[in-house]
Amino acid sequence: MSVAPERVGVAIIGAGPAGCATAIALARRCIGDVTLFEAGATDGPRIGETIPGAALPLLSRLGLMERCTARGHLLSLGATAVWGKAAPHHNDGFANPFGGGWHLDRAGFDADLRAEAMACGVRLHPGRLRAMTPEGTGHRLRFDGADEPFEVTATLVVDASGVRAAALRSLKVARNAVDALAFHWSVLTLAEPEAMPARTFLESVPDGWWYASRIPGGRAVVGLAADPGARFTDGAAFRAAIAATHLIGPQIARGRPLDEQAPPRIAIAPTAILSAVAGPGWLAVGDAAACLDPLLSQGLTRALEEGITAADAIAGAQMGDEGAFNAYQDRIFARFTAGVRLRAGFYAGETRWPDAPFWRRRQVQAAA
């Protein structure tokens, strides 16, 4: 005799910042029966390690400030950029009413989000989603588990699985792409950590732009955003390219990769949005809904804010507000449009290499 699938109220696919923020905000709205489904290991290096001061009120709303303060993230002093001209431009954290934000112990930050969600009564269940199909007024979800596949049915599904949008891919929701970058990145061990200021560094070059940030533990993240395609075949070529930069190179001149021989990791960073981010019995949050260029440094802030906004929409719908999901979608669409315009302005501001394919392509987009 077959066993009926477990039934859950709200199934959140993905236990990263967007998924956890949604779960915590739902719990704070006294909406129970929430389960986070986590696809895999969460303790490896990851990109996205700086959170601006403007995001700190969001952490307060989620009840995370005590955990985050105890974690020992680095206070950010601001940003320094070489963009549009050779002279560096400084944006200091003290000019922001919320401060410069933090350079995160990202694995610790994500762990604290999951711990807070579970402290609020949210269940955390390992499982990689393989398919989602409508069933009655909800959806049936099929997962690969640690030992064997399993199924659940959910009244509501929140896709917080990141760029892959695992749940909505099953529903054939189209993704509208504006652009895509290949972000080549590595974590370095700094020989003299205190010699590198706790700032974000940004430097444009003919074939893209470099980024570097010091993080806790005497380390730094450094990366190059370029057009997709093979570039670095080993760590030595990557380090040589870093050394050739004028701003980034001196900051990490004595840094060594955690793995000396490994080439940099590559993350594809699209600028794209789903054709719909909410529908009957489902909605998407964070990068599953829309991705903006990492140049804007909005990923973590959007994940937290959209998690709170999604919880508000779910609560509104449960109280009978038939327009709650449409209002949520309108907000995501409007924010994406504003982000694309801001991105266009940034790229239009770098005019030193008009014939370089990377810049010509993005300046054509900016003029469109």
mmCIF file of C-alpha atoms in Angstrom:
data_model
loop_
_atom_site.group_PDB
_atom_site.id
_atom_site.type_symbol
_atom_site.label_atom_id
_atom_site.label_comp_id
_atom_site.label_asym_id
_atom_site.label_seq_id
_atom_site.Cartn_x
_atom_site.Cartn_y
_atom_site.Cartn_z
ATOM 1 C CA MET A 1 0.000 0.000 0.000
ATOM 2 C CA SER A 2 1.421 3.383 -1.000
ATOM 3 C CA VAL A 3 1.963 5.987 1.687
ATOM 4 C CA ALA A 4 0.276 9.355 1.155
ATOM 5 C CA PRO A 5 2.737 12.253 0.850
ATOM 6 C CA GLU A 6 3.271 14.404 3.906
ATOM 7 C CA ARG A 7 1.239 17.597 3.727
ATOM 8 C CA VAL A 8 2.725 20.978 4.680
ATOM 9 C CA GLY A 9 1.233 24.430 4.729
ATOM 10 C CA VAL A 10 4.070 26.500 3.254
ATOM 11 C CA ALA A 11 6.980 24.776 1.511
ATOM 12 C CA ILE A 12 9.978 27.063 0.967
ATOM 13 C CA ILE A 13 12.423 25.687 -1.580
ATOM 14 C CA GLY A 14 15.871 26.884 -0.553
ATOM 15 C CA ALA A 15 17.225 27.755 2.903
ATOM 16 C CA GLY A 16 19.467 30.646 1.869
ATOM 17 C CA PRO A 17 18.887 34.263 2.931
ATOM 18 C CA ALA A 18 15.713 34.761 0.866
ATOM 19 C CA GLY A 19 14.110 31.515 2.015
ATOM 20 C CA CYS A 20 15.065 31.975 5.659
ATOM 21 C CA ALA A 21 13.930 35.608 5.680
ATOM 22 C CA THR A 22 10.554 34.513 4.304
ATOM 23 C CA ALA A 23 10.255 31.754 6.887
ATOM 24 C CA ILE A 24 11.202 33.990 9.822
ATOM 25 C CA ALA A 25 8.861 36.759 8.686
ATOM 26 C CA LEU A 26 6.014 34.242 8.324
ATOM 27 C CA ALA A 27 6.664 32.983 11.851
ATOM 28 C CA ARG A 28 6.649 36.564 13.159
ATOM 29 C CA ARG A 29 3.251 36.961 11.448
ATOM 30 C CA CYS A 30 2.102 33.873 13.403
ATOM 31 C CA ILE A 31 1.787 31.765 10.259
ATOM 32 C CA GLY A 32 2.754 28.223 11.199
ATOM 33 C CA ASP A 33 3.350 24.942 9.375
ATOM 34 C CA VAL A 34 6.328 26.301 7.427
ATOM 35 C CA THR A 35 9.046 23.981 6.127
ATOM 36 C CA LEU A 36 12.385 24.987 4.590
ATOM 37 C CA PHE A 37 13.823 22.482 2.119
ATOM 38 C CA GLU A 38 17.620 22.671 1.784
ATOM 39 C CA ALA A 39 19.166 21.152 -1.337
ATOM 40 C CA GLY A 40 22.712 20.462 -0.166
ATOM 41 C CA ALA A 41 25.782 21.409 1.843
ATOM 42 C CA THR A 42 25.812 24.988 3.081
ATOM 43 C CA ASP A 43 29.258 25.377 4.623
ATOM 44 C CA GLY A 44 31.448 25.953 1.529
ATOM 45 C CA PRO A 45 32.741 29.295 0.234
ATOM 46 C CA ARG A 46 30.156 31.489 -1.440
ATOM 47 C CA ILE A 47 30.056 34.843 -3.125
ATOM 48 C CA GLY A 48 28.029 37.718 -1.693
ATOM 49 C CA GLU A 49 29.741 38.707 1.531
ATOM 50 C CA THR A 50 29.027 42.404 2.004
ATOM 51 C CA ILE A 51 25.813 43.839 3.387
ATOM 52 C CA PRO A 52 25.214 47.611 3.340
ATOM 53 C CA GLY A 53 24.104 49.712 6.272
ATOM 54 C CA ALA A 54 20.656 50.075 4.726
ATOM 55 C CA ALA A 55 20.078 46.349 5.309
ATOM 56 C CA LEU A 56 20.595 46.514 9.072
ATOM 57 C CA PRO A 57 17.001 47.629 9.823
ATOM 58 C CA LEU A 58 15.845 44.547 7.899
ATOM 59 C CA LEU A 59 17.952 42.341 10.163
ATOM 60 C CA SER A 60 16.386 44.092 13.153
ATOM 61 C CA ARG A 61 12.879 43.405 11.835
ATOM 62 C CA LEU A 62 13.798 39.739 11.502
ATOM 63 C CA GLY A 63 15.198 39.608 15.044
ATOM 64 C CA LEU A 64 18.721 38.809 13.846
ATOM 65 C CA MET A 65 20.805 41.663 15.218
ATOM 66 C CA GLU A 66 21.831 39.867 18.401
ATOM 67 C CA ARG A 67 23.029 36.793 16.508
ATOM 68 C CA CYS A 68 24.802 38.886 13.858
ATOM 69 C CA THR A 69 26.505 41.140 16.385
ATOM 70 C CA ALA A 70 27.788 38.127 18.295
ATOM 71 C CA ARG A 71 29.102 36.546 15.091
ATOM 72 C CA GLY A 72 31.917 39.082 14.729
ATOM 73 C CA HIS A 73 31.362 40.383 11.200
ATOM 74 C CA LEU A 74 33.708 43.180 10.128
ATOM 75 C CA LEU A 75 32.322 46.703 10.161
ATOM 76 C CA SER A 76 32.629 48.143 6.663
ATOM 77 C CA LEU A 77 34.352 51.506 6.307
ATOM 78 C CA GLY A 78 32.774 52.141 2.907
ATOM 79 C CA ALA A 79 33.875 51.685 -0.694
ATOM 80 C CA THR A 80 36.665 52.840 -2.992
ATOM 81 C CA ALA A 81 36.241 52.678 -6.762
ATOM 82 C CA VAL A 82 38.265 53.398 -9.866
ATOM 83 C CA TRP A 83 35.482 53.847 -12.404
ATOM 84 C CA GLY A 84 35.225 56.279 -15.304
ATOM 85 C CA LYS A 85 38.579 57.865 -14.480
ATOM 86 C CA ALA A 86 41.967 56.813 -13.136
ATOM 87 C CA ALA A 87 41.621 58.624 -9.805
ATOM 88 C CA PRO A 88 39.859 56.631 -7.061
ATOM 89 C CA HIS A 89 36.520 57.750 -5.663
ATOM 90 C CA HIS A 90 35.687 57.116 -1.993
ATOM 91 C CA ASN A 91 32.259 56.525 -0.483
ATOM 92 C CA ASP A 92 32.685 56.433 3.288
ATOM 93 C CA GLY A 93 30.370 54.536 5.616
ATOM 94 C CA PHE A 94 30.002 57.390 8.083
ATOM 95 C CA ALA A 95 27.998 59.288 5.439
ATOM 96 C CA ASN A 96 25.265 56.609 5.616
ATOM 97 C CA PRO A 97 22.778 57.096 8.479
ATOM 98 C CA PHE A 98 22.890 53.321 9.091
ATOM 99 C CA GLY A 99 26.688 53.082 8.820
ATOM 100 C CA GLY A 100 28.792 51.254 6.256
ATOM 101 C CA GLY A 101 27.341 47.808 6.925
ATOM 102 C CA TRP A 102 29.341 44.615 7.390
ATOM 103 C CA HIS A 103 31.788 42.364 5.594
ATOM 104 C CA LEU A 104 30.328 39.011 6.511
ATOM 105 C CA ASP A 105 31.437 35.644 7.670
ATOM 106 C CA ARG A 106 28.981 34.449 5.035
ATOM 107 C CA ALA A 107 28.754 30.840 6.158
ATOM 108 C CA GLY A 108 28.113 32.053 9.725
ATOM 109 C CA PHE A 109 25.540 34.579 8.504
ATOM 110 C CA ASP A 110 23.587 31.905 6.650
ATOM 111 C CA ALA A 111 23.843 29.547 9.628
ATOM 112 C CA ASP A 112 22.421 32.246 11.904
ATOM 113 C CA LEU A 113 19.488 32.772 9.540
ATOM 114 C CA ARG A 114 18.697 29.052 9.586
ATOM 115 C CA ALA A 115 19.086 28.906 13.380
ATOM 116 C CA GLU A 116 16.718 31.843 13.841
ATOM 117 C CA ALA A 117 14.165 30.239 11.526
ATOM 118 C CA MET A 118 14.253 26.998 13.499
ATOM 119 C CA ALA A 119 14.066 28.925 16.787
ATOM 120 C CA CYS A 120 10.831 30.424 15.436
ATOM 121 C CA GLY A 121 9.377 26.947 14.899
ATOM 122 C CA VAL A 122 10.187 26.518 11.203
ATOM 123 C CA ARG A 123 11.162 22.985 10.169
ATOM 124 C CA LEU A 124 14.342 22.437 8.133
ATOM 125 C CA HIS A 125 14.292 19.393 5.858
ATOM 126 C CA PRO A 126 17.097 18.221 3.541
ATOM 127 C CA GLY A 127 16.007 17.529 -0.008
ATOM 128 C CA ARG A 128 16.695 18.648 -3.590
ATOM 129 C CA LEU A 129 13.538 19.435 -5.549
ATOM 130 C CA ARG A 130 13.138 17.468 -8.755
ATOM 131 C CA ALA A 131 9.620 18.366 -9.875
ATOM 132 C CA MET A 132 6.550 20.342 -8.870
ATOM 133 C CA THR A 133 3.081 19.756 -10.265
ATOM 134 C CA PRO A 134 -0.277 21.333 -9.416
ATOM 135 C CA GLU A 135 -2.524 19.169 -7.296
ATOM 136 C CA GLY A 136 -5.931 20.420 -6.152
ATOM 137 C CA THR A 137 -5.484 23.899 -4.715
ATOM 138 C CA GLY A 138 -1.787 23.270 -3.967
ATOM 139 C CA HIS A 139 1.195 21.438 -5.408
ATOM 140 C CA ARG A 140 2.885 18.060 -5.180
ATOM 141 C CA LEU A 141 6.658 18.260 -4.724
ATOM 142 C CA ARG A 142 9.101 15.446 -5.496
ATOM 143 C CA PHE A 143 12.517 15.533 -3.820
ATOM 144 C CA ASP A 144 15.732 13.579 -3.819
ATOM 145 C CA GLY A 145 16.453 12.890 -0.167
ATOM 146 C CA ALA A 146 19.646 11.834 1.565
ATOM 147 C CA ASP A 147 18.638 8.165 1.356
ATOM 148 C CA GLU A 148 15.703 7.965 -1.035
ATOM 149 C CA PRO A 149 13.239 10.155 -2.952
ATOM 150 C CA PHE A 150 10.214 11.495 -1.121
ATOM 151 C CA GLU A 151 7.123 13.577 -1.862
ATOM 152 C CA VAL A 152 5.133 16.238 -0.058
ATOM 153 C CA THR A 153 2.056 18.238 -0.924
ATOM 154 C CA ALA A 154 1.933 21.920 -0.048
ATOM 155 C CA THR A 155 -0.823 24.484 0.088
ATOM 156 C CA LEU A 156 1.687 27.182 -0.893
ATOM 157 C CA VAL A 157 5.162 26.939 -2.453
ATOM 158 C CA VAL A 158 7.783 29.682 -2.149
ATOM 159 C CA ASP A 159 10.630 29.313 -4.633
ATOM 160 C CA ALA A 160 13.762 30.652 -2.933
ATOM 161 C CA SER A 161 16.177 28.337 -4.754
ATOM 162 C CA GLY A 162 18.247 31.087 -6.339
ATOM 163 C CA VAL A 163 18.998 31.563 -10.015
ATOM 164 C CA ARG A 164 17.974 28.017 -10.929
ATOM 165 C CA ALA A 165 14.368 28.670 -9.778
ATOM 166 C CA ALA A 166 13.948 24.935 -9.251
ATOM 167 C CA ALA A 167 10.227 24.991 -8.491
ATOM 168 C CA LEU A 168 9.088 27.404 -11.168
ATOM 169 C CA ARG A 169 11.148 25.694 -13.838
ATOM 170 C CA SER A 170 8.717 22.797 -13.439
ATOM 171 C CA LEU A 171 5.815 25.173 -14.112
ATOM 172 C CA LYS A 172 7.522 26.454 -17.300
ATOM 173 C CA VAL A 173 7.608 30.056 -16.066
ATOM 174 C CA ALA A 174 9.791 31.918 -18.560
ATOM 175 C CA ARG A 175 12.833 33.958 -17.519
ATOM 176 C CA ASN A 176 13.474 37.222 -19.357
ATOM 177 C CA ALA A 177 17.207 37.937 -19.589
ATOM 178 C CA VAL A 178 18.867 41.326 -19.975
ATOM 179 C CA ASP A 179 22.514 40.307 -19.588
ATOM 180 C CA ALA A 180 24.850 37.805 -17.946
ATOM 181 C CA LEU A 181 28.308 38.069 -16.427
ATOM 182 C CA ALA A 182 30.815 35.368 -15.604
ATOM 183 C CA PHE A 183 32.172 36.172 -12.149
ATOM 184 C CA HIS A 184 35.590 34.550 -11.596
ATOM 185 C CA TRP A 185 36.337 34.605 -7.878
ATOM 186 C CA SER A 186 38.559 33.201 -5.186
ATOM 187 C CA VAL A 187 39.052 33.434 -1.431
ATOM 188 C CA LEU A 188 42.561 34.487 -0.398
ATOM 189 C CA THR A 189 44.406 34.191 2.880
ATOM 190 C CA LEU A 190 45.986 37.562 3.709
ATOM 191 C CA ALA A 191 49.528 37.598 5.048
ATOM 192 C CA GLU A 192 48.829 40.896 6.828
ATOM 193 C CA PRO A 193 45.036 41.207 7.199
ATOM 194 C CA GLU A 194 45.121 44.569 8.978
ATOM 195 C CA ALA A 195 47.033 46.088 6.047
ATOM 196 C CA MET A 196 43.873 45.798 3.926
ATOM 197 C CA PRO A 197 41.185 48.268 5.007
ATOM 198 C CA ALA A 198 37.723 46.839 5.648
ATOM 199 C CA ARG A 199 36.359 48.456 2.506
ATOM 200 C CA THR A 200 34.850 47.310 -0.765
ATOM 201 C CA PHE A 201 37.220 47.907 -3.684
ATOM 202 C CA LEU A 202 36.015 48.174 -7.282
ATOM 203 C CA GLU A 203 38.151 48.696 -10.376
ATOM 204 C CA SER A 204 37.108 48.720 -14.032
ATOM 205 C CA VAL A 205 39.463 47.318 -16.678
ATOM 206 C CA PRO A 206 39.104 46.911 -20.457
ATOM 207 C CA ASP A 207 37.559 43.439 -20.243
ATOM 208 C CA GLY A 208 35.324 43.897 -17.172
ATOM 209 C CA TRP A 209 35.604 44.963 -13.559
ATOM 210 C CA TRP A 210 37.388 43.687 -10.470
ATOM 211 C CA TYR A 211 36.023 43.503 -6.965
ATOM 212 C CA ALA A 212 37.725 42.811 -3.637
ATOM 213 C CA SER A 213 36.594 42.786 -0.032
ATOM 214 C CA ARG A 214 38.254 41.768 3.201
ATOM 215 C CA ILE A 215 36.243 39.282 5.256
ATOM 216 C CA PRO A 216 36.627 37.829 8.776
ATOM 217 C CA GLY A 217 39.306 35.254 9.467
ATOM 218 C CA GLY A 218 42.204 37.104 7.827
ATOM 219 C CA ARG A 219 40.831 36.486 4.334
ATOM 220 C CA ALA A 220 39.637 38.419 1.298
ATOM 221 C CA VAL A 221 37.302 37.708 -1.584
ATOM 222 C CA VAL A 222 38.478 38.888 -4.997
ATOM 223 C CA GLY A 223 36.793 38.466 -8.351
ATOM 224 C CA LEU A 224 36.552 39.594 -11.952
ATOM 225 C CA ALA A 225 33.226 40.184 -13.699
ATOM 226 C CA ALA A 226 33.673 39.550 -17.427
ATOM 227 C CA ASP A 227 31.785 38.248 -20.423
ATOM 228 C CA PRO A 228 30.945 34.530 -20.196
ATOM 229 C CA GLY A 229 33.566 32.197 -21.614
ATOM 230 C CA ALA A 230 36.713 30.419 -20.458
ATOM 231 C CA ARG A 231 39.373 32.744 -19.102
ATOM 232 C CA PHE A 232 41.573 31.410 -16.287
ATOM 233 C CA THR A 233 42.810 27.845 -16.498
ATOM 234 C CA ASP A 234 44.774 27.945 -13.245
ATOM 235 C CA GLY A 235 45.279 29.962 -10.104
ATOM 236 C CA ALA A 236 48.595 31.408 -11.300
ATOM 237 C CA ALA A 237 46.948 33.171 -14.269
ATOM 238 C CA PHE A 238 44.287 34.577 -11.986
ATOM 239 C CA ARG A 239 46.861 35.919 -9.520
ATOM 240 C CA ALA A 240 48.853 37.456 -12.379
ATOM 241 C CA ALA A 241 45.753 39.269 -13.595
ATOM 242 C CA ILE A 242 45.092 40.581 -10.074
ATOM 243 C CA ALA A 243 48.679 41.833 -9.805
ATOM 244 C CA ALA A 244 48.217 43.832 -13.032
ATOM 245 C CA THR A 245 45.414 45.937 -11.545
ATOM 246 C CA HIS A 246 46.179 49.333 -10.030
ATOM 247 C CA LEU A 247 43.740 49.446 -7.095
ATOM 248 C CA ILE A 248 42.937 45.813 -6.298
ATOM 249 C CA GLY A 249 46.425 44.370 -6.722
ATOM 250 C CA PRO A 250 48.199 46.409 -4.018
ATOM 251 C CA GLN A 251 45.443 45.618 -1.505
ATOM 252 C CA ILE A 252 45.991 41.873 -1.717
ATOM 253 C CA ALA A 253 49.533 41.700 -3.084
ATOM 254 C CA ARG A 254 50.570 39.098 -0.495
ATOM 255 C CA GLY A 255 47.322 37.154 -0.405
ATOM 256 C CA ARG A 256 47.397 33.463 -1.280
ATOM 257 C CA PRO A 257 44.473 31.301 -2.442
ATOM 258 C CA LEU A 258 43.055 28.831 0.042
ATOM 259 C CA ASP A 259 43.872 26.217 -2.613
ATOM 260 C CA GLU A 260 47.145 27.237 -4.291
ATOM 261 C CA GLN A 261 46.610 25.173 -7.435
ATOM 262 C CA ALA A 262 42.904 25.638 -8.031
ATOM 263 C CA PRO A 263 41.637 28.027 -10.683
ATOM 264 C CA PRO A 264 39.064 30.584 -9.532
ATOM 265 C CA ARG A 265 35.474 29.541 -9.110
ATOM 266 C CA ILE A 266 33.055 30.787 -11.750
ATOM 267 C CA ALA A 267 29.532 31.999 -10.976
ATOM 268 C CA ILE A 268 27.236 33.064 -13.793
ATOM 269 C CA ALA A 269 25.501 36.256 -12.684
ATOM 270 C CA PRO A 270 22.495 37.079 -14.868
ATOM 271 C CA THR A 271 20.413 40.205 -14.961
ATOM 272 C CA ALA A 272 17.000 38.619 -15.500
ATOM 273 C CA ILE A 273 13.448 38.389 -14.188
ATOM 274 C CA LEU A 274 10.693 35.809 -14.391
ATOM 275 C CA SER A 275 7.690 36.632 -16.555
ATOM 276 C CA ALA A 276 5.610 36.129 -13.392
ATOM 277 C CA VAL A 277 6.807 35.989 -9.771
ATOM 278 C CA ALA A 278 3.500 34.954 -8.178
ATOM 279 C CA GLY A 279 0.620 32.738 -9.188
ATOM 280 C CA PRO A 280 -1.998 30.354 -7.812
ATOM 281 C CA GLY A 281 -0.410 28.687 -4.803
ATOM 282 C CA TRP A 282 3.149 29.916 -5.427
ATOM 283 C CA LEU A 283 5.498 32.869 -5.436
ATOM 284 C CA ALA A 284 9.226 33.474 -5.922
ATOM 285 C CA VAL A 285 11.647 35.476 -3.783
ATOM 286 C CA GLY A 286 15.238 36.661 -4.129
ATOM 287 C CA ASP A 287 17.256 35.546 -7.129
ATOM 288 C CA ALA A 288 14.621 32.967 -8.036
ATOM 289 C CA ALA A 289 12.318 35.877 -8.880
ATOM 290 C CA ALA A 290 14.792 38.380 -10.300
ATOM 291 C CA CYS A 291 18.564 38.790 -10.486
ATOM 292 C CA LEU A 292 20.361 42.105 -10.779
ATOM 293 C CA ASP A 293 23.944 42.775 -11.814
ATOM 294 C CA PRO A 294 26.305 42.178 -8.849
ATOM 295 C CA LEU A 295 27.731 45.619 -9.591
ATOM 296 C CA LEU A 296 24.719 47.018 -7.701
ATOM 297 C CA SER A 297 25.539 44.988 -4.537
ATOM 298 C CA GLN A 298 21.843 44.472 -3.808
ATOM 299 C CA GLY A 299 21.588 40.683 -3.640
ATOM 300 C CA LEU A 300 21.513 40.138 0.126
ATOM 301 C CA THR A 301 19.461 43.264 0.794
ATOM 302 C CA ARG A 302 16.869 42.206 -1.775
ATOM 303 C CA ALA A 303 16.769 38.692 -0.336
ATOM 304 C CA LEU A 304 15.934 39.990 3.140
ATOM 305 C CA GLU A 305 13.497 42.664 2.001
ATOM 306 C CA GLU A 306 11.653 40.417 -0.443
ATOM 307 C CA GLY A 307 11.392 37.694 2.192
ATOM 308 C CA ILE A 308 9.609 40.149 4.485
ATOM 309 C CA THR A 309 7.457 41.451 1.621
ATOM 310 C CA ALA A 310 6.562 37.912 0.526
ATOM 311 C CA ALA A 311 5.474 37.046 4.064
ATOM 312 C CA ASP A 312 3.285 40.151 4.121
ATOM 313 C CA ALA A 313 1.698 39.087 0.818
ATOM 314 C CA ILE A 314 1.078 35.556 2.083
ATOM 315 C CA ALA A 315 -0.469 36.864 5.295
ATOM 316 C CA GLY A 316 -2.632 39.281 3.320
ATOM 317 C CA ALA A 317 -3.841 36.524 1.006
ATOM 318 C CA GLN A 318 -4.712 34.299 3.959
ATOM 319 C CA MET A 319 -6.786 37.157 5.403
ATOM 320 C CA GLY A 320 -8.737 37.458 2.162
ATOM 321 C CA ASP A 321 -6.823 40.128 0.249
ATOM 322 C CA GLU A 322 -7.248 38.879 -3.328
ATOM 323 C CA GLY A 323 -4.786 41.443 -4.673
ATOM 324 C CA ALA A 324 -1.937 40.642 -2.270
ATOM 325 C CA PHE A 325 0.057 38.485 -4.707
ATOM 326 C CA ASN A 326 -0.476 40.930 -7.571
ATOM 327 C CA ALA A 327 0.785 43.781 -5.395
ATOM 328 C CA TYR A 328 3.837 41.705 -4.479
ATOM 329 C CA GLN A 329 4.540 41.030 -8.161
ATOM 330 C CA ASP A 330 4.147 44.708 -9.055
ATOM 331 C CA ARG A 331 6.692 45.600 -6.372
ATOM 332 C CA ILE A 332 9.245 43.062 -7.628
ATOM 333 C CA PHE A 333 8.782 44.217 -11.229
ATOM 334 C CA ALA A 334 9.167 47.896 -10.247
ATOM 335 C CA ARG A 335 12.306 47.224 -8.233
ATOM 336 C CA PHE A 336 13.843 45.251 -11.088
ATOM 337 C CA THR A 337 13.097 48.031 -13.577
ATOM 338 C CA ALA A 338 14.699 50.596 -11.275
ATOM 339 C CA GLY A 339 17.740 48.332 -10.847
ATOM 340 C CA VAL A 340 18.187 47.904 -14.601
ATOM 341 C CA ARG A 341 18.100 51.681 -15.043
ATOM 342 C CA LEU A 342 20.626 52.194 -12.251
ATOM 343 C CA ARG A 343 22.866 49.537 -13.783
ATOM 344 C CA ALA A 344 22.684 51.238 -17.181
ATOM 345 C CA GLY A 345 23.796 54.508 -15.617
ATOM 346 C CA PHE A 346 26.807 52.874 -13.966
ATOM 347 C CA TYR A 347 27.980 51.219 -17.173
ATOM 348 C CA ALA A 348 27.394 54.384 -19.200
ATOM 349 C CA GLY A 349 29.701 56.184 -16.770
ATOM 350 C CA GLU A 350 32.764 54.177 -17.859
ATOM 351 C CA THR A 351 33.809 55.572 -21.255
ATOM 352 C CA ARG A 352 37.558 54.928 -21.301
ATOM 353 C CA TRP A 353 37.352 51.803 -23.489
ATOM 354 C CA PRO A 354 34.582 52.450 -26.046
ATOM 355 C CA ASP A 355 35.889 49.777 -28.439
ATOM 356 C CA ALA A 356 36.323 47.015 -25.837
ATOM 357 C CA PRO A 357 33.604 44.386 -26.434
ATOM 358 C CA PHE A 358 32.636 44.187 -22.748
ATOM 359 C CA TRP A 359 31.941 47.914 -22.457
ATOM 360 C CA ARG A 360 30.552 48.418 -25.954
ATOM 361 C CA ARG A 361 27.962 45.701 -25.361
ATOM 362 C CA ARG A 362 26.764 47.197 -22.071
ATOM 363 C CA GLN A 363 26.751 50.762 -23.313
ATOM 364 C CA VAL A 364 24.580 49.700 -26.237
ATOM 365 C CA GLN A 365 22.238 48.157 -23.663
ATOM 366 C CA ALA A 366 22.313 51.389 -21.659
ATOM 367 C CA ALA A 367 21.333 53.425 -24.713
ATOM 368 C CA ALA A 368 18.465 51.082 -25.638
#
